[in-house]
Amino acid sequence: MQLEQIKNIIEASLLASQEPLSRTALSNLFDGQDAVSTKQITQCLDALKSACNGRGIQLVEVASGYRYQVRTDTYPWISRLWKERPQRYSRALLETLALITYRQPITRGEIEQVRGVVVSTPIMRTLEEREWVRVVGHRDTPGHPALYGTTREFLDYFNLKSLDELPPLADIRELTKLEPQLLPDETSSNPDATHPPHPAIPTSLNTMTHEPPHTDSQEQPS
Amino acid sequence: MQLEQIKNIIEASLLASQEPLSRTALSNLFDGQDAVSTKQITQCLDALKSACNGRGIQLVEVASGYRYQVRTDTYPWISRLWKERPQRYSRALLETLALITYRQPITRGEIEQVRGVVVSTPIMRTLEEREWVRVVGHRDTPGHPALYGTTREFLDYFNLKSLDELPPLADIRELTKLEPQLLPDETSSNPDATHPPHPAIPTSLNTMTHEPPHTDSQEQPS
Amino acid sequence: MSTAPVEIGPTMPVDIFGSTPQQQEMPLARVRGESVLSIPQDLYIPPDALEVILEVFEGPLDLLLYLIRRQNLNILDIPIAAITQQYMKYIEIMHEIKLELAAEYLVMAAILAEIKSRLLLPRPLNTEVAEEDPRAELIRRLQEYEQFKLAAENIGALPRVERDTWVTHVAADSQKVIRLPPAMDLQELVLAFKDILKKVDLRAPHAIQRDTLSVRQRMGEVLKTLEDGAFHPFANLFTPDEGRLGVVVTFAAMLELAKDRLIEIVQERPFSPIYLKSSTTDGNV
């Protein structure tokens, strides 16, 4: 068999295989009258290795054999293939988080009471995995249910120094939507007397709208 | 970005991706300041295609996009990597698949009418599990039977870009004229119609088992 | 009249039963009852060979097609009598060797018998033009079936993944999906909370402390509105003109009423509109 053909078969095998292939495995591709020598295999592997120069993949030897892999410097582009587009959080998650935020410490049962529906375990897990919420204690009632509260990471994520910076309850009640009148020029320093003052809202909402605190924008390779 | 680099990234992506990649998916690898034009993508794909000449792999376009795959003539060696033989598909399954392919959307009942036998549930399940066919709707007749159609995965699996690439259904006229060529010898093409010879009923069952009429006849290399 | 077997070359893959002259001396048609059991040994039939017969034929149409094609007969001019005879023979054997015979095979036997009998009937001379060949429908079905049989072969011959080719898999550093958590901004969170407040009161103490309007009085007004026993949209019970306190008081009143089970608060599913209804008038309506 021509060396060129051997090389082509080895290349295709390595590209097709999910696992690295050892020299033995490569030899076994050729048997009977096709049998190839170790030297031929080495020659082919060397040729294939150099053929990768300047490409996005490379042929490397790892513990269990040879494999093609994406070069580290190409990986940033390739990794976009596997990235899942971030989806929005569900309404249920938002409401659960909102309740934990404003009513902390709160038990799951209490959240369920307010929302009228069961709080799903995946939601709690997501909130905990994101480290926005954690168990801060247990209520001294039968069953000793866990009490949840928000975390430092939660405050960091939303660019808050403390929970006090959240729009207060009373003002939220008033909100019909986040309207332009809540924007900065109508500052708290000069509140209209006929309207109840919204001390925290204008500033914080402004921050919120214009500077959505970190969305996940850093993932792109430059 | 240099065309060479774009090409390298595209090559690595196609090699690493489990699924074929569409032109859009390829474009999406590059965005922001890296953005590439459709023309550049085409140029790269063409270059990569020619780069496969004489190698054991090739860059092909199937229904859902581009992918690298092992050349059919190289596959016999590659297939030695796998202990398991590829799954064979029964004639019943292929006939069912053919009916769904050429007559889609089609109900199970309609398939049965043509084939003259009941379509077995395992066959439909296999076709659906392999994602070759799926329910595309329901016929507005009593019982609202499901209508089946083929999928992109079906086209991908069978190396097709679109249904148009399938060989057209044989012309019925052609079919009726088929038989004269079946026999090598002219004399037998004129049998006595009133007393046709009795065919030997399975006298040679052993032949039969060794040569099942035509399921997947292409075997792996020994 | 020839009774000689049609020889089909051994190279013809179509002839799955690859007959040879000697073997034809032994007519399997005579094989019945117990004698069937001996056949497999004589012919070195593998244990599952008999099942193969059925697998070989994808139904009655396929079997018929086989009988026709193997004898090089024109599909448009099937000798029904002979074909029927042969078909029945296969059926018989399948039956004898207790192959589970699909009902369709028997149906086809009946169809063949019917066509045969119709062909035997003398045709009235005057209607010869209008009379349709009784075989027409069968021929049409055979042709259609053969069409798809060929189409299936074509599909089967297409180069396919796993059998004729393989898709490449090149390792990438970490091929697991990078699952980015969705982004969220505070505004969303606040709005979510506002929605909760709309649904249920959180009994914020400061809201009630300052009430200048009597919650009790408002409870009565709400009950009056609900007097008709119908469901009222939650939102309609508020009078925005009263301002914030008025709204809070109304809400507090509703909660008190609910606590006393004087009203029902209904929501069909999460986030759907909330309705209120008087419980007391329920029985009267």
Short mmCIF file of C-alpha atoms in Angstrom, two decimals, chain A residues 73-169:
data_model
loop_
_atom_site.label_atom_id
_atom_site.label_comp_id
_atom_site.label_asym_id
_atom_site.label_seq_id
_atom_site.Cartn_x
_atom_site.Cartn_y
_atom_site.Cartn_z
CA ASP A 73 -5.89 29.57 20.29
CA THR A 74 -8.73 28.52 18.00
CA TYR A 75 -10.89 27.33 20.84
CA PRO A 76 -12.46 30.69 21.61
CA TRP A 77 -14.23 30.62 18.25
CA ILE A 78 -15.08 26.97 18.36
CA SER A 79 -16.52 27.23 21.81
CA ARG A 80 -19.30 29.36 20.42
CA LEU A 81 -20.65 26.21 18.85
CA TRP A 82 -21.53 24.78 22.19
CA LYS A 83 -22.70 27.82 23.92
CA GLU A 84 -26.33 27.85 24.72
CA ARG A 85 -28.01 31.09 24.21
CA PRO A 86 -28.96 32.44 27.57
CA GLN A 87 -32.63 32.32 28.05
CA ARG A 88 -34.71 34.48 30.25
CA TYR A 89 -35.54 33.47 33.72
CA SER A 90 -39.06 32.31 34.23
CA ARG A 91 -41.66 34.46 35.85
CA ALA A 92 -41.82 31.95 38.66
CA LEU A 93 -38.13 32.35 39.36
CA LEU A 94 -38.32 36.12 39.30
CA GLU A 95 -41.20 36.17 41.72
CA THR A 96 -39.55 33.72 44.03
CA LEU A 97 -36.38 35.77 44.06
CA ALA A 98 -38.37 38.94 44.57
CA LEU A 99 -40.11 37.45 47.58
CA ILE A 100 -36.88 36.24 49.06
CA THR A 101 -35.37 39.64 48.48
CA TYR A 102 -38.11 41.65 50.06
CA ARG A 103 -39.34 39.28 52.69
CA GLN A 104 -36.17 37.64 53.84
CA PRO A 105 -35.77 35.54 55.83
CA ILE A 106 -38.58 33.54 54.34
CA THR A 107 -39.40 29.84 54.13
CA ARG A 108 -40.36 28.02 51.01
CA GLY A 109 -43.78 27.43 52.49
CA GLU A 110 -44.27 31.13 52.95
CA ILE A 111 -43.26 31.82 49.39
CA GLU A 112 -45.76 29.26 48.28
CA GLN A 113 -48.45 30.84 50.39
CA VAL A 114 -47.92 34.19 48.80
CA ARG A 115 -47.54 32.94 45.25
CA GLY A 116 -50.33 30.43 45.57
CA VAL A 117 -48.30 27.77 43.79
CA VAL A 118 -45.64 25.33 44.77
CA VAL A 119 -42.09 26.60 44.47
CA SER A 120 -40.29 24.14 42.26
CA THR A 121 -37.06 22.62 43.44
CA PRO A 122 -35.20 23.51 40.21
CA ILE A 123 -35.97 27.15 40.85
CA MET A 124 -34.51 27.05 44.33
CA ARG A 125 -31.55 25.13 43.03
CA THR A 126 -30.93 27.67 40.26
CA LEU A 127 -31.05 30.52 42.75
CA GLU A 128 -28.70 28.73 45.08
CA GLU A 129 -26.33 27.72 42.30
CA ARG A 130 -26.16 31.26 41.14
CA GLU A 131 -25.34 32.11 44.70
CA TRP A 132 -27.99 34.74 44.90
CA VAL A 133 -29.86 32.98 47.64
CA ARG A 134 -28.80 30.83 50.55
CA VAL A 135 -30.21 29.28 53.65
CA VAL A 136 -29.73 31.74 56.47
CA GLY A 137 -31.35 29.77 59.26
CA HIS A 138 -34.35 27.68 60.17
CA ARG A 139 -37.69 28.71 61.49
CA ASP A 140 -38.52 27.40 64.90
CA THR A 141 -41.73 25.75 63.82
CA PRO A 142 -42.56 22.09 63.21
CA GLY A 143 -40.31 20.72 60.52
CA HIS A 144 -37.82 23.54 61.08
CA PRO A 145 -38.12 24.84 57.52
CA ALA A 146 -35.11 26.55 56.03
CA LEU A 147 -35.13 30.31 55.90
CA TYR A 148 -33.79 31.86 52.75
CA GLY A 149 -32.08 35.17 52.27
CA THR A 150 -30.11 36.94 49.60
CA THR A 151 -26.33 36.98 49.40
CA ARG A 152 -23.50 39.37 48.89
CA GLU A 153 -23.20 38.03 45.35
CA PHE A 154 -26.77 39.02 44.77
CA LEU A 155 -26.03 42.58 45.81
CA ASP A 156 -22.89 42.62 43.71
CA TYR A 157 -24.70 41.35 40.68
CA PHE A 158 -27.24 44.12 40.91
CA ASN A 159 -24.71 46.77 41.86
CA LEU A 160 -26.26 47.38 45.20
CA LYS A 161 -24.36 48.32 48.30
CA SER A 162 -27.07 47.07 50.55
CA LEU A 163 -30.66 45.93 50.47
CA ASP A 164 -31.70 49.43 51.50
CA GLU A 165 -30.93 50.53 48.01
CA LEU A 166 -33.76 48.45 46.67
CA PRO A 167 -36.87 50.40 45.81
CA PRO A 168 -38.94 50.36 48.98
CA LEU A 169 -42.13 48.40 49.13
#
